[in-house]
Amino acid sequence: MIEPLITSISKYIKLTSEEESIIKSFWTEKTLQKGAYLLRNGDVCRTDNFVINGTLKAFYINAATGTEEVLYFAIENWWATDIDSFQKQQPSIYNIQAIEKTNLLQIRYDSFQEMLKQVPKLERFFRIILENYLGSLQKRIIHNNVYDAEQRYLDFIKDYPKIADKVPQYLIASYLGVTPEFLSRVRKKHKPS
């Protein structure tokens, strides 16, 4: 089950067979059933998580409205971790939950640090992953501040077609900051004839 992770790493750095073996020794498999939590608000994020298959959502509960607000989705070959909580080993401010049965690879914080010591070139891989993540966050901030909701939806389905196909529309509405009814109207308007 670790091959997708090795493939993902190999897109950015060349690994020897010895390095692959070292990496494999640090990761464990975990399966979450639909509705199960990977992380709850207030708990410390103890693992970095690579999605083999399935879908997760990261969300927080808006204290003022009591509504669930989706921060991001994670599908196969994506990461699902509260980076701040994991890196600082302090309580998380949000939740991560399985939308469907999800298989993960996990590495604990101390094991992660040891793996980086044993395979230093992994620092480059994780830097690239973080740069990609920060780029997507910047794009989302700009889209939320500049574009109207309809354009945000059109960009979402263009940029993330696999997520748009897998995730219920009410969760996409939450991610975009619109009501499910509004999203339904936009989808009808742009439905291919």
XYZ file of N, CA, C and O in Angstrom:
772
model
N 0.816 -1.202 0.000
C 0.000 0.000 0.000
C 0.863 1.270 0.000
O 0.383 2.344 -0.266
N 2.148 1.141 0.240
C 3.003 2.336 0.321
C 3.491 2.813 -1.048
O 4.007 3.918 -1.180
N 3.280 2.019 -2.075
C 3.789 2.381 -3.406
C 3.299 3.746 -3.900
O 4.083 4.492 -4.489
N 2.037 4.132 -3.680
C 1.624 5.475 -4.137
C 2.449 6.601 -3.495
O 2.728 7.608 -4.144
N 2.839 6.432 -2.240
C 3.666 7.442 -1.583
C 5.055 7.486 -2.217
O 5.579 8.560 -2.513
N 5.650 6.319 -2.438
C 6.974 6.260 -3.066
C 6.911 6.884 -4.462
O 7.798 7.653 -4.857
N 5.853 6.606 -5.206
C 5.672 7.190 -6.544
C 5.573 8.703 -6.454
O 6.172 9.426 -7.258
N 4.821 9.189 -5.472
C 4.658 10.631 -5.280
C 6.008 11.292 -4.970
O 6.356 12.322 -5.552
N 6.765 10.690 -4.077
C 8.082 11.235 -3.719
C 9.008 11.219 -4.935
O 9.734 12.180 -5.203
N 8.953 10.128 -5.709
C 9.856 9.944 -6.846
C 9.610 10.934 -7.978
O 10.464 11.101 -8.858
N 8.470 11.613 -7.961
C 8.224 12.653 -8.973
C 9.130 13.854 -8.747
O 9.370 14.639 -9.661
N 9.622 14.011 -7.526
C 10.408 15.198 -7.176
C 11.860 14.904 -6.824
O 12.715 15.761 -7.001
N 12.113 13.719 -6.276
C 13.492 13.363 -5.926
C 13.758 11.908 -6.305
O 12.840 11.089 -6.290
N 15.002 11.628 -6.644
C 15.377 10.252 -7.001
C 15.762 9.502 -5.726
O 16.577 9.974 -4.941
N 15.138 8.355 -5.535
C 15.406 7.540 -4.351
C 16.176 6.279 -4.733
O 15.890 5.660 -5.759
N 17.105 5.900 -3.886
C 17.761 4.610 -4.061
C 16.843 3.545 -3.454
O 15.928 3.866 -2.690
N 17.101 2.288 -3.757
C 16.286 1.226 -3.169
C 16.471 1.184 -1.656
O 15.531 0.888 -0.915
N 17.667 1.514 -1.187
C 17.902 1.558 0.262
C 17.061 2.672 0.906
O 16.459 2.469 1.962
N 17.019 3.834 0.270
C 16.211 4.940 0.792
C 14.723 4.591 0.796
O 14.007 4.908 1.746
N 14.278 3.930 -0.257
C 12.879 3.484 -0.300
C 12.581 2.570 0.884
O 11.541 2.702 1.529
N 13.479 1.649 1.168
C 13.280 0.721 2.299
C 13.227 1.466 3.621
O 12.401 1.157 4.486
N 14.102 2.459 3.775
C 14.097 3.255 5.010
C 12.761 3.978 5.150
O 12.124 3.937 6.205
N 12.336 4.621 4.076
C 11.063 5.360 4.106
C 9.918 4.423 4.473
O 9.111 4.728 5.351
N 9.855 3.279 3.821
C 8.765 2.325 4.062
C 8.694 1.889 5.519
O 7.622 1.636 6.051
N 9.835 1.836 6.179
C 9.862 1.345 7.559
C 9.191 2.301 8.555
O 8.858 1.900 9.663
N 8.977 3.540 8.166
C 8.434 4.533 9.096
C 6.915 4.704 9.015
O 6.313 5.308 9.903
N 6.295 4.217 7.969
C 4.871 4.479 7.738
C 4.009 3.303 8.148
O 4.406 2.152 8.003
N 2.814 3.602 8.653
C 1.839 2.565 8.989
C 0.547 2.837 8.221
O 0.279 3.971 7.818
N -0.228 1.795 8.054
C -1.500 1.908 7.337
C -2.631 2.127 8.326
O -2.605 1.608 9.447
N -3.622 2.888 7.901
C -4.814 3.103 8.713
C -6.008 3.213 7.776
O -5.923 3.823 6.712
N -7.118 2.615 8.196
C -8.367 2.730 7.452
C -9.388 3.439 8.320
O -9.569 3.096 9.493
N -10.028 4.437 7.742
C -11.119 5.152 8.410
C -12.421 4.803 7.700
O -12.489 4.868 6.476
N -13.426 4.459 8.466
C -14.745 4.240 7.889
C -15.418 5.592 7.658
O -15.049 6.599 8.263
N -16.398 5.615 6.792
C -17.151 6.845 6.522
C -17.644 7.438 7.848
O -18.193 6.734 8.687
N -17.383 8.730 8.041
C -17.815 9.424 9.249
C -16.802 9.421 10.387
O -16.933 10.186 11.338
N -15.781 8.568 10.288
C -14.767 8.507 11.355
C -13.863 9.730 11.286
O -13.602 10.282 10.218
N -13.372 10.119 12.451
C -12.499 11.287 12.538
C -11.034 10.862 12.508
O -10.636 9.950 13.219
N -10.261 11.572 11.725
C -8.813 11.444 11.745
C -8.249 12.367 12.821
O -7.277 12.051 13.489
N -8.907 13.507 12.988
C -8.466 14.511 13.956
C -9.680 15.289 14.439
O -10.564 15.602 13.648
N -9.707 15.573 15.747
C -10.779 16.396 16.315
C -10.203 17.687 16.873
O -9.095 17.700 17.410
N -10.990 18.734 16.733
C -10.648 20.024 17.300
C -10.248 19.840 18.768
O -10.953 19.181 19.523
N -9.104 20.399 19.148
C -8.626 20.286 20.535
C -7.629 19.172 20.754
O -6.902 19.176 21.744
N -7.573 18.192 19.833
C -6.575 17.120 19.934
C -5.296 17.548 19.222
O -5.334 18.337 18.282
N -4.188 16.990 19.632
C -2.920 17.254 18.950
C -2.830 16.344 17.730
O -3.131 15.147 17.808
N -2.439 16.905 16.606
C -2.247 16.127 15.380
C -0.937 15.357 15.522
O 0.142 15.934 15.417
N -1.026 14.077 15.818
C 0.156 13.248 16.091
C 0.780 12.645 14.843
O 1.895 12.129 14.898
N 0.027 12.658 13.700
C 0.527 12.000 12.492
C 0.402 12.906 11.282
O -0.492 13.751 11.198
N 1.323 12.709 10.344
C 1.182 13.262 9.004
C 0.519 12.152 8.208
O 0.831 10.970 8.402
N -0.402 12.509 7.317
C -1.266 11.512 6.691
C -1.303 11.671 5.176
O -1.629 12.749 4.670
N -0.996 10.599 4.480
C -1.031 10.552 3.019
C -2.213 9.679 2.615
O -2.326 8.532 3.055
N -3.087 10.202 1.771
C -4.309 9.482 1.382
C -4.008 8.528 0.231
O -3.568 8.949 -0.837
N -4.245 7.253 0.461
C -4.094 6.233 -0.583
C -5.353 6.204 -1.453
O -5.287 6.231 -2.672
N -6.505 6.139 -0.814
C -7.780 6.257 -1.525
C -8.845 6.689 -0.531
O -8.667 6.564 0.675
N -9.932 7.208 -1.067
C -10.989 7.738 -0.222
C -10.977 9.258 -0.243
O -10.251 9.877 -1.026
N -11.777 9.852 0.636
C -11.914 11.306 0.673
C -12.107 11.768 2.112
O -12.892 11.195 2.855
N -11.385 12.822 2.462
C -11.498 13.444 3.774
C -11.891 14.905 3.608
O -11.628 15.511 2.566
N -12.494 15.450 4.661
C -12.746 16.891 4.692
C -12.154 17.435 5.984
O -12.185 16.782 7.030
N -11.575 18.627 5.884
C -11.105 19.348 7.062
C -12.080 20.495 7.269
O -12.442 21.188 6.318
N -12.530 20.673 8.515
C -13.543 21.698 8.757
C -13.461 22.185 10.192
O -12.854 21.558 11.052
N -14.082 23.320 10.424
C -14.261 23.807 11.789
C -15.719 24.204 11.946
O -16.439 24.367 10.960
N -16.156 24.306 13.173
C -17.522 24.734 13.455
C -17.481 26.214 13.801
O -16.800 26.620 14.747
N -18.186 27.009 13.028
C -18.258 28.444 13.263
C -19.015 28.677 14.567
O -20.188 28.335 14.679
N -18.343 29.239 15.560
C -18.940 29.430 16.885
C -20.153 30.361 16.838
O -21.101 30.189 17.597
N -20.129 31.332 15.937
C -21.226 32.303 15.862
C -22.488 31.708 15.254
O -23.603 32.004 15.697
N -22.323 30.844 14.248
C -23.489 30.316 13.530
C -23.764 28.846 13.836
O -24.856 28.356 13.546
N -22.752 28.136 14.358
C -22.910 26.708 14.606
C -22.793 25.868 13.348
O -23.020 24.659 13.382
N -22.436 26.491 12.233
C -22.348 25.754 10.972
C -20.946 25.213 10.741
O -19.954 25.760 11.222
N -20.902 24.138 9.974
C -19.639 23.514 9.587
C -19.072 24.271 8.392
O -19.781 24.485 7.409
N -17.823 24.683 8.484
C -17.178 25.396 7.385
C -15.976 24.582 6.919
O -15.039 24.342 7.675
N -16.049 24.137 5.659
C -15.025 23.257 5.093
C -13.792 24.072 4.706
O -13.887 25.080 4.001
N -12.639 23.623 5.182
C -11.362 24.271 4.883
C -10.707 23.674 3.642
O -10.155 24.380 2.813
N -10.709 22.344 3.562
C -10.146 21.679 2.392
C -10.644 20.244 2.326
O -11.197 19.713 3.284
N -10.426 19.642 1.157
C -10.696 18.231 0.933
C -9.367 17.544 0.650
O -8.424 18.183 0.182
N -9.302 16.253 0.921
C -8.107 15.473 0.581
C -8.568 14.170 -0.066
O -9.374 13.441 0.508
N -8.066 13.933 -1.267
C -8.376 12.704 -2.004
C -7.078 11.939 -2.228
O -6.026 12.333 -1.711
N -7.149 10.859 -3.023
C -5.967 10.017 -3.213
C -4.756 10.833 -3.664
O -4.866 11.746 -4.476
N -3.617 10.479 -3.064
C -2.319 11.114 -3.319
C -2.226 12.543 -2.793
O -1.361 13.305 -3.219
N -3.121 12.907 -1.876
C -3.060 14.205 -1.215
C -2.729 13.976 0.257
O -2.785 12.864 0.761
N -2.433 15.052 0.946
C -2.095 15.022 2.359
C -3.252 15.567 3.172
O -3.949 16.482 2.730
N -3.451 15.026 4.365
C -4.512 15.493 5.274
C -3.909 15.602 6.667
O -3.794 14.611 7.382
N -3.509 16.814 7.003
C -2.817 17.038 8.271
C -3.056 18.473 8.706
O -3.126 19.360 7.864
N -3.184 18.704 9.990
C -3.138 20.072 10.496
C -1.654 20.369 10.673
O -1.030 19.942 11.653
N -1.080 21.049 9.708
C 0.368 21.267 9.679
C 0.851 21.980 10.936
O 1.870 21.613 11.524
N 0.121 23.003 11.369
C 0.528 23.770 12.542
C 0.519 22.897 13.800
O 1.466 22.904 14.573
N -0.551 22.143 13.974
C -0.659 21.258 15.136
C 0.419 20.172 15.096
O 1.048 19.869 16.116
N 0.656 19.589 13.937
C 1.652 18.530 13.789
C 3.061 19.063 14.066
O 3.819 18.479 14.834
N 3.378 20.191 13.461
C 4.726 20.742 13.585
C 5.014 21.229 14.999
O 6.100 21.025 15.514
N 4.031 21.836 15.653
C 4.240 22.381 17.004
C 3.807 21.423 18.107
O 4.042 21.686 19.279
N 3.127 20.326 17.707
C 2.579 19.363 18.669
C 1.723 20.074 19.718
O 1.875 19.894 20.923
N 0.793 20.880 19.202
C -0.174 21.590 20.041
C -1.568 21.308 19.520
O -1.726 20.828 18.403
N -2.612 21.590 20.315
C -3.975 21.245 19.903
C -4.392 21.856 18.565
O -4.047 23.005 18.253
N -5.137 21.080 17.823
C -5.667 21.514 16.536
C -6.868 22.432 16.743
O -7.592 22.301 17.732
N -7.094 23.306 15.777
C -8.275 24.176 15.840
C -9.374 23.701 14.900
O -10.404 24.342 14.779
N -9.136 22.563 14.215
C -10.185 22.048 13.341
C -10.236 20.529 13.358
O -9.481 19.880 14.073
N -11.170 19.986 12.585
C -11.432 18.545 12.506
C -11.065 18.029 11.117
O -11.171 18.767 10.139
N -10.708 16.757 11.047
C -10.555 16.067 9.767
C -11.367 14.782 9.865
O -11.181 13.995 10.792
N -12.278 14.593 8.906
C -13.231 13.480 8.960
C -13.338 12.810 7.594
O -13.262 13.477 6.555
N -13.545 11.485 7.610
C -13.717 10.727 6.365
C -15.111 10.947 5.794
O -16.106 10.778 6.491
N -15.175 11.312 4.525
C -16.449 11.446 3.811
C -16.877 10.076 3.296
O -18.052 9.808 3.123
N -15.898 9.227 3.038
C -16.125 7.851 2.603
C -15.011 7.003 3.207
O -14.070 7.535 3.797
N -15.107 5.710 3.073
C -14.045 4.843 3.575
C -12.724 5.300 2.956
O -12.627 5.496 1.742
N -11.716 5.484 3.817
C -10.452 6.076 3.374
C -9.277 5.284 3.942
O -9.247 4.973 5.125
N -8.335 4.970 3.067
C -7.102 4.299 3.465
C -5.964 5.308 3.438
O -5.807 6.046 2.460
N -5.197 5.303 4.516
C -4.131 6.278 4.695
C -2.805 5.603 5.001
O -2.782 4.476 5.502
N -1.734 6.349 4.763
C -0.432 6.033 5.335
C -0.160 7.117 6.353
O -0.403 8.298 6.096
N 0.347 6.713 7.523
C 0.599 7.665 8.599
C 2.022 7.535 9.109
O 2.601 6.450 9.112
N 2.532 8.686 9.547
C 3.822 8.702 10.218
C 3.699 9.614 11.430
O 3.134 10.700 11.344
N 4.194 9.121 12.562
C 4.135 9.908 13.807
C 5.201 11.002 13.766
O 6.181 10.902 13.036
N 4.998 12.031 14.555
C 5.884 13.198 14.553
C 7.348 12.813 14.794
O 8.230 13.211 14.031
N 7.617 12.034 15.838
C 9.006 11.665 16.130
C 9.600 10.793 15.026
O 10.774 10.933 14.664
N 8.789 9.913 14.453
C 9.258 9.075 13.337
C 9.537 9.924 12.102
O 10.484 9.666 11.352
N 8.704 10.937 11.887
C 8.893 11.849 10.758
C 10.258 12.540 10.868
O 11.026 12.596 9.904
N 10.570 13.038 12.071
C 11.854 13.706 12.282
C 13.025 12.737 12.058
O 14.028 13.098 11.433
N 12.883 11.511 12.530
C 13.937 10.505 12.357
C 14.098 10.142 10.877
O 15.221 9.977 10.385
N 12.986 10.016 10.159
C 13.045 9.692 8.732
C 13.804 10.781 7.976
O 14.632 10.485 7.110
N 13.550 12.044 8.321
C 14.255 13.144 7.661
C 15.757 13.113 7.957
O 16.568 13.459 7.104
N 16.116 12.680 9.149
C 17.549 12.545 9.485
C 18.196 11.443 8.649
O 19.316 11.582 8.178
N 17.473 10.334 8.480
C 18.037 9.192 7.767
C 18.027 9.379 6.246
O 18.862 8.806 5.550
N 17.054 10.150 5.745
C 16.966 10.413 4.304
C 16.824 11.937 4.126
O 15.732 12.450 3.874
N 17.946 12.659 4.259
C 17.888 14.128 4.244
C 17.263 14.732 2.985
O 16.658 15.799 3.045
N 17.376 14.054 1.853
C 16.816 14.623 0.620
C 15.289 14.723 0.671
O 14.692 15.424 -0.127
N 14.652 14.050 1.643
C 13.203 14.185 1.799
C 12.801 15.597 2.205
O 11.661 16.013 1.977
N 13.741 16.327 2.811
C 13.463 17.733 3.154
C 13.011 18.482 1.898
O 12.082 19.279 1.946
N 13.666 18.223 0.771
C 13.308 18.883 -0.495
C 11.889 18.498 -0.904
O 11.100 19.361 -1.308
N 11.565 17.217 -0.820
C 10.223 16.772 -1.196
C 9.164 17.482 -0.357
O 8.197 18.030 -0.890
N 9.347 17.498 0.953
C 8.332 18.111 1.813
C 8.303 19.635 1.660
O 7.251 20.254 1.805
N 9.419 20.242 1.297
C 9.411 21.673 0.994
C 8.555 21.938 -0.237
O 7.742 22.869 -0.250
N 8.710 21.118 -1.268
C 7.920 21.282 -2.493
C 6.426 21.091 -2.195
O 5.590 21.866 -2.668
N 6.097 20.076 -1.381
C 4.698 19.844 -1.018
C 4.133 21.065 -0.297
O 3.023 21.523 -0.577
N 4.896 21.619 0.642
C 4.441 22.811 1.373
C 4.321 24.022 0.457
O 3.380 24.807 0.584
N 5.239 24.175 -0.487
C 5.148 25.288 -1.436
C 3.887 25.168 -2.279
O 3.194 26.158 -2.521
N 3.580 23.954 -2.727
C 2.354 23.742 -3.510
C 1.119 24.063 -2.679
O 0.170 24.686 -3.162
N 1.134 23.637 -1.425
C 0.019 23.895 -0.517
C -0.144 25.404 -0.293
O -1.258 25.938 -0.361
N 0.954 26.100 -0.045
C 0.877 27.545 0.167
C 0.383 28.263 -1.085
O -0.391 29.220 -0.998
N 0.812 27.800 -2.243
C 0.331 28.383 -3.497
C -1.173 28.228 -3.647
O -1.870 29.168 -4.051
N -1.693 27.058 -3.293
C -3.142 26.843 -3.402
C -3.885 27.691 -2.374
O -4.982 28.188 -2.654
N -3.303 27.880 -1.177
C -3.928 28.755 -0.183
C -3.978 30.204 -0.667
O -4.992 30.887 -0.505
N -2.871 30.681 -1.251
C -2.850 32.039 -1.778
C -3.922 32.222 -2.852
O -4.640 33.216 -2.858
N -4.015 31.247 -3.742
C -5.010 31.318 -4.812
C -6.418 31.353 -4.225
O -7.267 32.126 -4.671
N -6.656 30.537 -3.205
C -7.982 30.522 -2.583
C -8.300 31.869 -1.925
O -9.414 32.365 -2.033
N -7.345 32.454 -1.246
C -7.569 33.761 -0.613
C -7.914 34.806 -1.670
O -8.871 35.575 -1.515
N -7.159 34.823 -2.769
C -7.434 35.780 -3.840
C -8.819 35.539 -4.417
O -9.602 36.479 -4.589
N -9.141 34.283 -4.712
C -10.458 33.970 -5.281
C -11.576 34.413 -4.337
O -12.581 34.968 -4.781
N -11.414 34.152 -3.039
C -12.454 34.529 -2.077
C -12.608 36.037 -1.964
O -13.705 36.528 -1.706
N -11.519 36.773 -2.141
C -11.571 38.224 -2.008
C -11.931 38.957 -3.294
O -12.429 40.081 -3.242
N -11.678 38.352 -4.446
C -11.842 39.050 -5.719
C -13.031 38.535 -6.531
O -13.766 39.318 -7.127
N -13.219 37.227 -6.570
C -14.229 36.656 -7.456
C -15.570 36.483 -6.763
O -15.628 36.250 -5.554
N -16.615 36.542 -7.574
C -17.936 36.257 -7.013
C -18.090 34.739 -6.873
O -17.267 33.960 -7.352
N -19.149 34.348 -6.190
C -19.345 32.932 -5.854
C -19.461 32.048 -7.098
O -18.956 30.927 -7.116
N -20.090 32.546 -8.126
C -20.249 31.757 -9.352
C -18.883 31.473 -9.977
O -18.589 30.340 -10.360
N -18.027 32.493 -10.050
C -16.701 32.297 -10.614
C -15.863 31.374 -9.736
O -15.107 30.540 -10.234
N -16.014 31.459 -8.416
C -15.282 30.554 -7.516
C -15.682 29.106 -7.784
O -14.839 28.209 -7.794
N -16.972 28.869 -8.005
C -17.433 27.509 -8.308
C -16.854 27.030 -9.633
O -16.354 25.899 -9.724
N -16.894 27.867 -10.662
C -16.370 27.469 -11.970
C -14.871 27.156 -11.885
O -14.403 26.186 -12.485
N -14.144 27.960 -11.124
C -12.713 27.684 -10.938
C -12.501 26.386 -10.160
O -11.590 25.614 -10.459
N -13.340 26.150 -9.164
C -13.222 24.928 -8.362
C -13.391 23.687 -9.233
O -12.577 22.762 -9.167
N -14.448 23.650 -10.060
C -14.669 22.437 -10.875
C -13.599 22.289 -11.958
O -13.281 21.173 -12.352
N -13.026 23.400 -12.394
C -11.930 23.329 -13.370
C -10.647 22.836 -12.703
O -9.950 21.979 -13.233
N -10.349 23.376 -11.518
C -9.100 23.024 -10.834
C -9.154 21.675 -10.116
O -8.128 21.021 -9.957
N -10.331 21.279 -9.646
C -10.463 20.062 -8.838
C -11.607 19.167 -9.338
O -12.537 18.865 -8.599
N -11.543 18.721 -10.589
C -12.655 17.924 -11.130
C -12.896 16.614 -10.367
O -14.048 16.192 -10.220
N -11.829 15.979 -9.868
C -12.015 14.724 -9.125
C -12.781 14.969 -7.829
O -13.629 14.162 -7.440
N -12.474 16.076 -7.162
C -13.195 16.390 -5.926
C -14.640 16.725 -6.248
O -15.559 16.266 -5.573
N -14.861 17.507 -7.290
C -16.222 17.901 -7.679
C -17.085 16.668 -7.975
O -18.284 16.665 -7.698
N -16.453 15.607 -8.498
C -17.188 14.370 -8.805
C -17.458 13.513 -7.567
O -18.419 12.759 -7.537
N -16.591 13.606 -6.547
C -16.673 12.702 -5.396
C -17.407 13.274 -4.186
O -17.918 12.522 -3.371
N -17.409 14.595 -4.049
C -17.860 15.232 -2.816
C -19.293 15.741 -2.964
O -19.632 16.330 -3.994
N -20.132 15.519 -1.955
C -21.508 16.031 -2.019
C -21.533 17.551 -2.222
O -20.687 18.279 -1.697
N -22.530 18.003 -2.969
C -22.625 19.421 -3.318
C -22.736 20.337 -2.094
O -22.211 21.443 -2.095
N -23.397 19.877 -1.028
C -23.533 20.749 0.143
C -22.174 21.019 0.792
O -21.955 22.082 1.385
N -21.223 20.070 0.663
C -19.877 20.294 1.201
C -19.079 21.239 0.305
O -18.315 22.074 0.801
N -19.273 21.123 -0.996
C -18.622 22.068 -1.907
C -19.165 23.470 -1.646
O -18.404 24.440 -1.622
N -20.470 23.584 -1.411
C -21.065 24.885 -1.080
C -20.411 25.468 0.171
O -20.057 26.648 0.213
N -20.219 24.632 1.193
C -19.576 25.087 2.422
C -18.151 25.569 2.140
O -17.732 26.620 2.626
N -17.412 24.808 1.343
C -16.040 25.180 0.987
C -16.014 26.530 0.273
O -15.123 27.350 0.508
N -16.997 26.761 -0.594
C -17.042 27.998 -1.376
C -17.685 29.157 -0.615
O -17.650 30.295 -1.085
N -18.296 28.856 0.533
C -18.931 29.907 1.319
C -20.258 30.361 0.759
O -20.628 31.532 0.880
N -20.997 29.422 0.139
C -22.320 29.736 -0.414
C -23.333 28.730 0.120
O -22.973 27.717 0.712
N -24.604 29.001 -0.104
C -25.633 28.059 0.316
C -25.758 26.944 -0.725
O -25.455 27.159 -1.911
N -26.214 25.773 -0.303
C -26.436 24.699 -1.273
C -27.436 25.100 -2.359
O -27.295 24.699 -3.513
N -28.428 25.911 -2.000
C -29.433 26.352 -2.976
C -28.784 27.221 -4.058
O -29.065 27.073 -5.245
N -27.919 28.126 -3.627
C -27.217 28.978 -4.591
C -26.370 28.122 -5.524
O -26.375 28.307 -6.739
N -25.654 27.175 -4.959
C -24.796 26.309 -5.763
C -25.628 25.506 -6.767
O -25.223 25.341 -7.913
N -26.785 25.054 -6.337
C -27.672 24.307 -7.229
C -28.080 25.175 -8.432
O -28.079 24.696 -9.576
N -28.404 26.431 -8.195
C -28.783 27.349 -9.291
C -27.606 27.565 -10.248
O -27.779 27.552 -11.462
N -26.421 27.738 -9.690
C -25.227 27.949 -10.538
C -24.946 26.703 -11.368
O -24.640 26.793 -12.555
N -25.075 25.542 -10.759
C -24.826 24.294 -11.488
C -25.810 24.118 -12.636
O -25.437 23.703 -13.733
N -27.100 24.440 -12.383
C -28.115 24.344 -13.456
C -27.785 25.289 -14.592
O -27.909 24.934 -15.761
N -27.368 26.499 -14.233
C -27.041 27.519 -15.247
C -25.902 27.064 -16.151
O -25.881 27.359 -17.334
N -24.943 26.321 -15.580
C -23.745 25.929 -16.334
C -23.751 24.452 -16.768
O -22.719 23.939 -17.193
N -24.903 23.821 -16.625
C -25.008 22.407 -17.012
C -24.868 22.295 -18.537
O -25.507 23.036 -19.275
N -24.003 21.389 -18.994
C -23.861 21.228 -20.460
C -25.185 20.780 -21.074
O -25.889 19.957 -20.516
N -25.516 21.372 -22.232
C -26.792 20.989 -22.854
C -26.681 19.751 -23.693
O -25.713 19.336 -24.142
